[in-house]
Amino acid sequence: MSRVYIATFSNNAVEAAKKYGVNIELNDICISESLNPESFDATVERMKQEVAGSGAADVIMHGPFTEIIPAGIDRRFVKLGMDRLNEAYEACQAMGVDRMVVHTGYEPLMYFKEWHHERSVEFWREYMKDKGNFHIYIENVFDDEPLMMKDLIDELDDPRIRVCLDVGHANAVTKPEYDVYSWIEILGDRIGHFHLHNNDGTDDQHRQLLDGYLDMERILDCAEKYCSHDVTFTIESHECRDSVEWLKERVDR
């Protein structure tokens, strides 16, 4: 089975997945309102059509990330995020999908890291307590160094919970003392999944893999050296065809 996935927000993602024999990561529920009761059935049907059209042998769900902040001080606000993620789990169940990407929800200008860590451990333990053999990948967004995620995964100590390392996000916001390659070395086999896209280091631009400051060959070399052999990769560039040709040649050989 291919370890390469294409995010369905990419242009012509479904057609590219079918052409190149790779998998897809569904983005239909990233905006949580798509899970509202009046939208839920149509959203699931649209995702089923995308899977069928792609011919994908495997599917990962990208969960909702709007207003999901485990460190929120207002418990009612945090509960809203939990409710949305539970609705996302229901969508996964309806699709027969057992893996979902979720964001850390870290807001650097609002919450101390120690508080974010404490509340995140509580949040994700609560979320996973009734999920059986369901797996989540927690993705960095505004996290400016890898140690927060390392400590979170280590304290959760749950084989169903691993990291999704988004290299584009890390490249745009990381502290100078941590380049993206050091993130991979530090997180190691805690990483179960990658989001791959490129940028110039100033913003989250979702360029194609070879269009930016990140050395994608080095990213893959680091993944091979420090991560487990089952690690997977989603292309998250706005345009995907050139990227999937390049990545499939290197990962699925």
PDB file of C-alpha atoms in Angstrom:
ATOM      1  CA  MET A   1       0.000   0.000   0.000  1.00  0.00           C
ATOM      2  CA  SER A   2       1.221   3.490  -0.794  1.00  0.00           C
ATOM      3  CA  ARG A   3       2.440   5.626   2.114  1.00  0.00           C
ATOM      4  CA  VAL A   4       1.639   8.754   0.093  1.00  0.00           C
ATOM      5  CA  TYR A   5      -1.625  10.675   0.572  1.00  0.00           C
ATOM      6  CA  ILE A   6      -3.030  13.811  -1.056  1.00  0.00           C
ATOM      7  CA  ALA A   7      -5.077  16.338   0.918  1.00  0.00           C
ATOM      8  CA  THR A   8      -8.413  16.775  -0.808  1.00  0.00           C
ATOM      9  CA  PHE A   9      -8.209  20.566  -0.613  1.00  0.00           C
ATOM     10  CA  SER A  10      -5.453  20.350  -3.241  1.00  0.00           C
ATOM     11  CA  ASN A  11      -6.564  21.127  -6.780  1.00  0.00           C
ATOM     12  CA  ASN A  12      -7.554  17.965  -8.658  1.00  0.00           C
ATOM     13  CA  ALA A  13      -6.605  15.831  -5.651  1.00  0.00           C
ATOM     14  CA  VAL A  14      -9.098  13.042  -6.349  1.00  0.00           C
ATOM     15  CA  GLU A  15      -8.045  12.729  -9.984  1.00  0.00           C
ATOM     16  CA  ALA A  16      -4.335  12.808  -9.065  1.00  0.00           C
ATOM     17  CA  ALA A  17      -4.791  10.117  -6.408  1.00  0.00           C
ATOM     18  CA  LYS A  18      -6.447   7.842  -8.950  1.00  0.00           C
ATOM     19  CA  LYS A  19      -3.827   8.521 -11.628  1.00  0.00           C
ATOM     20  CA  TYR A  20      -0.836   7.860  -9.386  1.00  0.00           C
ATOM     21  CA  GLY A  21      -2.297   5.127  -7.185  1.00  0.00           C
ATOM     22  CA  VAL A  22      -1.954   6.973  -3.886  1.00  0.00           C
ATOM     23  CA  ASN A  23      -4.292   7.584  -0.957  1.00  0.00           C
ATOM     24  CA  ILE A  24      -6.237  10.623   0.243  1.00  0.00           C
ATOM     25  CA  GLU A  25      -6.632  12.671   3.392  1.00  0.00           C
ATOM     26  CA  LEU A  26     -10.165  14.032   3.609  1.00  0.00           C
ATOM     27  CA  ASN A  27     -10.505  17.743   4.437  1.00  0.00           C
ATOM     28  CA  ASP A  28     -14.295  18.017   4.284  1.00  0.00           C
ATOM     29  CA  ILE A  29     -14.807  18.403   8.048  1.00  0.00           C
ATOM     30  CA  CYS A  30     -11.930  20.797   8.761  1.00  0.00           C
ATOM     31  CA  ILE A  31     -14.525  23.529   9.175  1.00  0.00           C
ATOM     32  CA  SER A  32     -16.650  22.236  12.024  1.00  0.00           C
ATOM     33  CA  GLU A  33     -19.976  23.579  10.750  1.00  0.00           C
ATOM     34  CA  SER A  34     -19.903  20.840   8.101  1.00  0.00           C
ATOM     35  CA  LEU A  35     -20.707  18.488  11.004  1.00  0.00           C
ATOM     36  CA  ASN A  36     -23.943  20.276  11.927  1.00  0.00           C
ATOM     37  CA  PRO A  37     -27.004  17.969  11.873  1.00  0.00           C
ATOM     38  CA  GLU A  38     -28.409  19.628   8.760  1.00  0.00           C
ATOM     39  CA  SER A  39     -25.080  19.147   6.927  1.00  0.00           C
ATOM     40  CA  PHE A  40     -23.762  15.862   8.323  1.00  0.00           C
ATOM     41  CA  ASP A  41     -25.313  13.390   5.858  1.00  0.00           C
ATOM     42  CA  ALA A  42     -24.388  15.486   2.813  1.00  0.00           C
ATOM     43  CA  THR A  43     -20.819  15.838   4.102  1.00  0.00           C
ATOM     44  CA  VAL A  44     -20.460  12.080   4.552  1.00  0.00           C
ATOM     45  CA  GLU A  45     -21.914  11.423   1.115  1.00  0.00           C
ATOM     46  CA  ARG A  46     -19.491  13.897  -0.475  1.00  0.00           C
ATOM     47  CA  MET A  47     -16.556  12.189   1.237  1.00  0.00           C
ATOM     48  CA  LYS A  48     -17.726   8.770   0.074  1.00  0.00           C
ATOM     49  CA  GLN A  49     -17.799  10.063  -3.485  1.00  0.00           C
ATOM     50  CA  GLU A  50     -14.270  11.430  -3.128  1.00  0.00           C
ATOM     51  CA  VAL A  51     -12.989   8.100  -1.850  1.00  0.00           C
ATOM     52  CA  ALA A  52     -14.723   6.192  -4.622  1.00  0.00           C
ATOM     53  CA  GLY A  53     -13.468   8.606  -7.273  1.00  0.00           C
ATOM     54  CA  SER A  54      -9.895   8.439  -6.031  1.00  0.00           C
ATOM     55  CA  GLY A  55      -9.704   4.662  -5.889  1.00  0.00           C
ATOM     56  CA  ALA A  56      -7.713   5.135  -2.673  1.00  0.00           C
ATOM     57  CA  ALA A  57      -6.845   1.964  -0.781  1.00  0.00           C
ATOM     58  CA  ASP A  58      -6.591   3.910   2.480  1.00  0.00           C
ATOM     59  CA  VAL A  59      -8.024   7.123   3.906  1.00  0.00           C
ATOM     60  CA  ILE A  60      -7.058   9.487   6.719  1.00  0.00           C
ATOM     61  CA  MET A  61      -9.502  12.065   8.058  1.00  0.00           C
ATOM     62  CA  HIS A  62      -8.445  15.591   8.926  1.00  0.00           C
ATOM     63  CA  GLY A  63     -10.584  16.595  11.874  1.00  0.00           C
ATOM     64  CA  PRO A  64     -12.092  20.012  12.560  1.00  0.00           C
ATOM     65  CA  PHE A  65      -9.713  22.642  13.877  1.00  0.00           C
ATOM     66  CA  THR A  66     -11.879  25.756  14.203  1.00  0.00           C
ATOM     67  CA  GLU A  67     -12.175  26.953  17.823  1.00  0.00           C
ATOM     68  CA  ILE A  68     -10.765  23.736  19.301  1.00  0.00           C
ATOM     69  CA  ILE A  69      -8.384  24.908  22.026  1.00  0.00           C
ATOM     70  CA  PRO A  70      -7.720  22.439  24.875  1.00  0.00           C
ATOM     71  CA  ALA A  71      -6.139  25.174  27.028  1.00  0.00           C
ATOM     72  CA  GLY A  72      -9.250  27.344  26.965  1.00  0.00           C
ATOM     73  CA  ILE A  73     -10.057  28.772  30.396  1.00  0.00           C
ATOM     74  CA  ASP A  74     -13.838  28.674  29.884  1.00  0.00           C
ATOM     75  CA  ARG A  75     -14.858  25.028  30.326  1.00  0.00           C
ATOM     76  CA  ARG A  76     -17.913  25.522  28.131  1.00  0.00           C
ATOM     77  CA  PHE A  77     -15.651  26.665  25.323  1.00  0.00           C
ATOM     78  CA  VAL A  78     -13.457  23.583  25.725  1.00  0.00           C
ATOM     79  CA  LYS A  79     -16.545  21.356  25.745  1.00  0.00           C
ATOM     80  CA  LEU A  80     -17.582  22.784  22.378  1.00  0.00           C
ATOM     81  CA  GLY A  81     -14.271  21.606  20.947  1.00  0.00           C
ATOM     82  CA  MET A  82     -14.742  18.170  22.509  1.00  0.00           C
ATOM     83  CA  ASP A  83     -18.255  17.944  21.070  1.00  0.00           C
ATOM     84  CA  ARG A  84     -17.016  18.835  17.595  1.00  0.00           C
ATOM     85  CA  LEU A  85     -14.279  16.204  17.756  1.00  0.00           C
ATOM     86  CA  ASN A  86     -16.808  13.613  18.876  1.00  0.00           C
ATOM     87  CA  GLU A  87     -18.966  14.544  15.897  1.00  0.00           C
ATOM     88  CA  ALA A  88     -15.851  14.082  13.748  1.00  0.00           C
ATOM     89  CA  TYR A  89     -15.415  10.619  15.249  1.00  0.00           C
ATOM     90  CA  GLU A  90     -18.993   9.830  14.221  1.00  0.00           C
ATOM     91  CA  ALA A  91     -18.119  10.913  10.689  1.00  0.00           C
ATOM     92  CA  CYS A  92     -15.069   8.626  10.763  1.00  0.00           C
ATOM     93  CA  GLN A  93     -17.274   5.765  11.910  1.00  0.00           C
ATOM     94  CA  ALA A  94     -19.693   6.436   9.071  1.00  0.00           C
ATOM     95  CA  MET A  95     -16.775   6.372   6.617  1.00  0.00           C
ATOM     96  CA  GLY A  96     -14.991   3.367   8.115  1.00  0.00           C
ATOM     97  CA  VAL A  97     -11.926   5.535   8.818  1.00  0.00           C
ATOM     98  CA  ASP A  98      -9.826   4.756  11.904  1.00  0.00           C
ATOM     99  CA  ARG A  99      -7.243   7.581  11.831  1.00  0.00           C
ATOM    100  CA  MET A 100      -7.731  11.318  12.213  1.00  0.00           C
ATOM    101  CA  VAL A 101      -5.427  14.342  12.270  1.00  0.00           C
ATOM    102  CA  VAL A 102      -6.190  16.911  14.975  1.00  0.00           C
ATOM    103  CA  HIS A 103      -4.487  20.206  15.812  1.00  0.00           C
ATOM    104  CA  THR A 104      -2.730  20.914  19.097  1.00  0.00           C
ATOM    105  CA  GLY A 105      -4.811  24.074  19.471  1.00  0.00           C
ATOM    106  CA  TYR A 106      -1.854  25.916  20.988  1.00  0.00           C
ATOM    107  CA  GLU A 107      -2.346  29.708  21.029  1.00  0.00           C
ATOM    108  CA  PRO A 108       1.055  31.219  21.891  1.00  0.00           C
ATOM    109  CA  LEU A 109      -0.130  34.743  22.708  1.00  0.00           C
ATOM    110  CA  MET A 110      -2.893  33.533  25.020  1.00  0.00           C
ATOM    111  CA  TYR A 111      -1.688  30.622  27.139  1.00  0.00           C
ATOM    112  CA  PHE A 112       1.496  29.643  28.943  1.00  0.00           C
ATOM    113  CA  LYS A 113       3.077  26.439  27.651  1.00  0.00           C
ATOM    114  CA  GLU A 114       2.830  24.743  31.050  1.00  0.00           C
ATOM    115  CA  TRP A 115      -0.913  25.456  31.170  1.00  0.00           C
ATOM    116  CA  HIS A 116      -1.382  24.280  27.580  1.00  0.00           C
ATOM    117  CA  HIS A 117       0.432  21.043  28.373  1.00  0.00           C
ATOM    118  CA  GLU A 118      -1.563  20.312  31.528  1.00  0.00           C
ATOM    119  CA  ARG A 119      -4.914  20.963  29.905  1.00  0.00           C
ATOM    120  CA  SER A 120      -3.964  19.132  26.694  1.00  0.00           C
ATOM    121  CA  VAL A 121      -3.128  15.945  28.598  1.00  0.00           C
ATOM    122  CA  GLU A 122      -6.508  16.156  30.310  1.00  0.00           C
ATOM    123  CA  PHE A 123      -8.332  16.922  27.036  1.00  0.00           C
ATOM    124  CA  TRP A 124      -6.865  14.157  24.900  1.00  0.00           C
ATOM    125  CA  ARG A 125      -7.181  11.515  27.617  1.00  0.00           C
ATOM    126  CA  GLU A 126     -10.841  12.411  27.980  1.00  0.00           C
ATOM    127  CA  TYR A 127     -11.343  12.317  24.227  1.00  0.00           C
ATOM    128  CA  MET A 128      -9.704   8.923  23.696  1.00  0.00           C
ATOM    129  CA  LYS A 129     -11.192   7.103  26.694  1.00  0.00           C
ATOM    130  CA  ASP A 130     -14.066   5.589  24.694  1.00  0.00           C
ATOM    131  CA  LYS A 131     -12.534   5.427  21.201  1.00  0.00           C
ATOM    132  CA  GLY A 132     -11.363   1.803  21.117  1.00  0.00           C
ATOM    133  CA  ASN A 133      -8.882   1.117  18.315  1.00  0.00           C
ATOM    134  CA  PHE A 134      -9.168   4.632  16.877  1.00  0.00           C
ATOM    135  CA  HIS A 135      -5.955   6.613  16.314  1.00  0.00           C
ATOM    136  CA  ILE A 136      -5.207  10.326  16.251  1.00  0.00           C
ATOM    137  CA  TYR A 137      -2.221  12.304  14.998  1.00  0.00           C
ATOM    138  CA  ILE A 138      -1.752  15.597  16.857  1.00  0.00           C
ATOM    139  CA  GLU A 139      -0.478  18.271  14.460  1.00  0.00           C
ATOM    140  CA  ASN A 140       1.656  21.332  15.193  1.00  0.00           C
ATOM    141  CA  VAL A 141       0.387  24.699  13.950  1.00  0.00           C
ATOM    142  CA  PHE A 142       1.661  27.654  16.004  1.00  0.00           C
ATOM    143  CA  ASP A 143       3.932  25.485  18.167  1.00  0.00           C
ATOM    144  CA  ASP A 144       7.338  27.178  17.986  1.00  0.00           C
ATOM    145  CA  GLU A 145       9.504  24.264  19.159  1.00  0.00           C
ATOM    146  CA  PRO A 146       9.186  20.465  19.263  1.00  0.00           C
ATOM    147  CA  LEU A 147       9.636  19.828  22.992  1.00  0.00           C
ATOM    148  CA  MET A 148       6.012  20.643  23.842  1.00  0.00           C
ATOM    149  CA  MET A 149       4.786  17.898  21.529  1.00  0.00           C
ATOM    150  CA  LYS A 150       7.440  15.468  22.719  1.00  0.00           C
ATOM    151  CA  ASP A 151       6.392  15.984  26.341  1.00  0.00           C
ATOM    152  CA  LEU A 152       2.696  15.702  25.472  1.00  0.00           C
ATOM    153  CA  ILE A 153       3.069  12.380  23.647  1.00  0.00           C
ATOM    154  CA  ASP A 154       5.319  10.994  26.367  1.00  0.00           C
ATOM    155  CA  GLU A 155       2.908  11.883  29.173  1.00  0.00           C
ATOM    156  CA  LEU A 156      -0.150  10.634  27.298  1.00  0.00           C
ATOM    157  CA  ASP A 157       1.715   7.338  26.778  1.00  0.00           C
ATOM    158  CA  ASP A 158      -0.984   5.955  24.490  1.00  0.00           C
ATOM    159  CA  PRO A 159       0.015   4.014  21.350  1.00  0.00           C
ATOM    160  CA  ARG A 160      -3.108   5.361  19.632  1.00  0.00           C
ATOM    161  CA  ILE A 161      -1.787   8.934  19.869  1.00  0.00           C
ATOM    162  CA  ARG A 162       1.162  10.083  17.763  1.00  0.00           C
ATOM    163  CA  VAL A 163       2.384  13.280  16.130  1.00  0.00           C
ATOM    164  CA  CYS A 164       1.513  14.649  12.714  1.00  0.00           C
ATOM    165  CA  LEU A 165       4.494  16.835  11.917  1.00  0.00           C
ATOM    166  CA  ASP A 166       3.531  19.621   9.543  1.00  0.00           C
ATOM    167  CA  VAL A 167       6.882  20.712   8.163  1.00  0.00           C
ATOM    168  CA  GLY A 168       5.490  23.853   6.533  1.00  0.00           C
ATOM    169  CA  HIS A 169       3.997  25.080   9.798  1.00  0.00           C
ATOM    170  CA  ALA A 170       7.226  24.351  11.645  1.00  0.00           C
ATOM    171  CA  ASN A 171       9.271  26.169   9.011  1.00  0.00           C
ATOM    172  CA  ALA A 172       7.087  29.281   9.300  1.00  0.00           C
ATOM    173  CA  VAL A 173       6.965  29.671  13.100  1.00  0.00           C
ATOM    174  CA  THR A 174       9.775  27.711  14.758  1.00  0.00           C
ATOM    175  CA  LYS A 175      12.385  29.375  16.953  1.00  0.00           C
ATOM    176  CA  PRO A 176      15.781  30.009  15.314  1.00  0.00           C
ATOM    177  CA  GLU A 177      17.465  27.320  17.408  1.00  0.00           C
ATOM    178  CA  TYR A 178      15.217  24.609  15.948  1.00  0.00           C
ATOM    179  CA  ASP A 179      15.188  23.912  12.244  1.00  0.00           C
ATOM    180  CA  VAL A 180      12.622  21.499  10.847  1.00  0.00           C
ATOM    181  CA  TYR A 181      15.175  18.695  10.564  1.00  0.00           C
ATOM    182  CA  SER A 182      15.841  18.902  14.305  1.00  0.00           C
ATOM    183  CA  TRP A 183      12.086  18.577  14.934  1.00  0.00           C
ATOM    184  CA  ILE A 184      12.213  15.185  13.225  1.00  0.00           C
ATOM    185  CA  GLU A 185      15.265  14.085  15.197  1.00  0.00           C
ATOM    186  CA  ILE A 186      13.756  15.183  18.536  1.00  0.00           C
ATOM    187  CA  LEU A 187      10.281  13.730  17.932  1.00  0.00           C
ATOM    188  CA  GLY A 188      11.583  10.570  16.270  1.00  0.00           C
ATOM    189  CA  ASP A 189       9.195   7.641  16.234  1.00  0.00           C
ATOM    190  CA  ARG A 190       6.565   9.690  18.042  1.00  0.00           C
ATOM    191  CA  ILE A 191       5.803  10.919  14.513  1.00  0.00           C
ATOM    192  CA  GLY A 192       3.246   8.734  12.779  1.00  0.00           C
ATOM    193  CA  HIS A 193       2.346  11.039   9.918  1.00  0.00           C
ATOM    194  CA  PHE A 194       3.715  14.051   8.026  1.00  0.00           C
ATOM    195  CA  HIS A 195       2.064  16.974   6.284  1.00  0.00           C
ATOM    196  CA  LEU A 196       4.363  18.079   3.488  1.00  0.00           C
ATOM    197  CA  HIS A 197       4.323  21.475   1.784  1.00  0.00           C
ATOM    198  CA  ASN A 198       6.870  24.244   1.344  1.00  0.00           C
ATOM    199  CA  ASN A 199       7.226  27.984   1.972  1.00  0.00           C
ATOM    200  CA  ASP A 200       9.808  30.750   2.265  1.00  0.00           C
ATOM    201  CA  GLY A 201       9.849  30.678   6.065  1.00  0.00           C
ATOM    202  CA  THR A 202       7.697  33.766   6.545  1.00  0.00           C
ATOM    203  CA  ASP A 203       4.180  32.358   6.216  1.00  0.00           C
ATOM    204  CA  ASP A 204       2.101  29.203   5.800  1.00  0.00           C
ATOM    205  CA  GLN A 205       1.983  29.213   1.999  1.00  0.00           C
ATOM    206  CA  HIS A 206       1.266  25.563   1.079  1.00  0.00           C
ATOM    207  CA  ARG A 207       3.532  25.613  -1.965  1.00  0.00           C
ATOM    208  CA  GLN A 208       4.551  22.517  -3.897  1.00  0.00           C
ATOM    209  CA  LEU A 209       7.227  20.365  -2.296  1.00  0.00           C
ATOM    210  CA  LEU A 210      10.202  21.725  -4.250  1.00  0.00           C
ATOM    211  CA  ASP A 211       9.069  25.366  -4.213  1.00  0.00           C
ATOM    212  CA  GLY A 212      10.485  26.899  -1.042  1.00  0.00           C
ATOM    213  CA  TYR A 213      13.289  26.940   1.497  1.00  0.00           C
ATOM    214  CA  LEU A 214      12.775  23.446   2.892  1.00  0.00           C
ATOM    215  CA  ASP A 215      15.011  20.685   1.535  1.00  0.00           C
ATOM    216  CA  MET A 216      12.488  17.902   0.985  1.00  0.00           C
ATOM    217  CA  GLU A 217      15.163  15.321   0.202  1.00  0.00           C
ATOM    218  CA  ARG A 218      16.626  16.016   3.637  1.00  0.00           C
ATOM    219  CA  ILE A 219      13.160  15.826   5.226  1.00  0.00           C
ATOM    220  CA  LEU A 220      12.715  12.326   3.802  1.00  0.00           C
ATOM    221  CA  ASP A 221      16.236  11.301   4.815  1.00  0.00           C
ATOM    222  CA  CYS A 222      15.526  12.417   8.390  1.00  0.00           C
ATOM    223  CA  ALA A 223      12.192  10.583   8.394  1.00  0.00           C
ATOM    224  CA  GLU A 224      13.909   7.405   7.249  1.00  0.00           C
ATOM    225  CA  LYS A 225      16.625   7.774   9.891  1.00  0.00           C
ATOM    226  CA  TYR A 226      14.571   8.795  12.943  1.00  0.00           C
ATOM    227  CA  CYS A 227      10.962   7.647  12.358  1.00  0.00           C
ATOM    228  CA  SER A 228       9.399   4.207  12.279  1.00  0.00           C
ATOM    229  CA  HIS A 229       9.072   2.392   8.963  1.00  0.00           C
ATOM    230  CA  ASP A 230       5.278   2.810   8.841  1.00  0.00           C
ATOM    231  CA  VAL A 231       5.284   6.628   8.861  1.00  0.00           C
ATOM    232  CA  THR A 232       3.002   8.153   6.205  1.00  0.00           C
ATOM    233  CA  PHE A 233       3.019  11.400   4.213  1.00  0.00           C
ATOM    234  CA  THR A 234       0.254  13.726   3.024  1.00  0.00           C
ATOM    235  CA  ILE A 235       0.937  16.320   0.342  1.00  0.00           C
ATOM    236  CA  GLU A 236      -0.728  19.550   1.467  1.00  0.00           C
ATOM    237  CA  SER A 237       0.229  21.877  -1.369  1.00  0.00           C
ATOM    238  CA  HIS A 238      -2.435  23.803  -3.265  1.00  0.00           C
ATOM    239  CA  GLU A 239      -1.185  22.177  -6.480  1.00  0.00           C
ATOM    240  CA  CYS A 240      -0.317  18.523  -6.113  1.00  0.00           C
ATOM    241  CA  ARG A 241       0.582  16.832  -9.397  1.00  0.00           C
ATOM    242  CA  ASP A 242       4.302  17.614  -9.560  1.00  0.00           C
ATOM    243  CA  SER A 243       4.617  16.939  -5.840  1.00  0.00           C
ATOM    244  CA  VAL A 244       2.944  13.533  -5.945  1.00  0.00           C
ATOM    245  CA  GLU A 245       5.092  12.405  -8.861  1.00  0.00           C
ATOM    246  CA  TRP A 246       8.248  13.418  -6.981  1.00  0.00           C
ATOM    247  CA  LEU A 247       7.195  11.993  -3.604  1.00  0.00           C
ATOM    248  CA  LYS A 248       5.813   8.693  -4.840  1.00  0.00           C
ATOM    249  CA  GLU A 249       9.072   7.972  -6.643  1.00  0.00           C
ATOM    250  CA  ARG A 250      10.987   8.352  -3.370  1.00  0.00           C
ATOM    251  CA  VAL A 251       8.602   6.844  -0.807  1.00  0.00           C
ATOM    252  CA  ASP A 252       6.939   3.967  -2.663  1.00  0.00           C
ATOM    253  CA  ARG A 253       9.988   2.575  -4.374  1.00  0.00           C
TER     254      ARG A 253
END
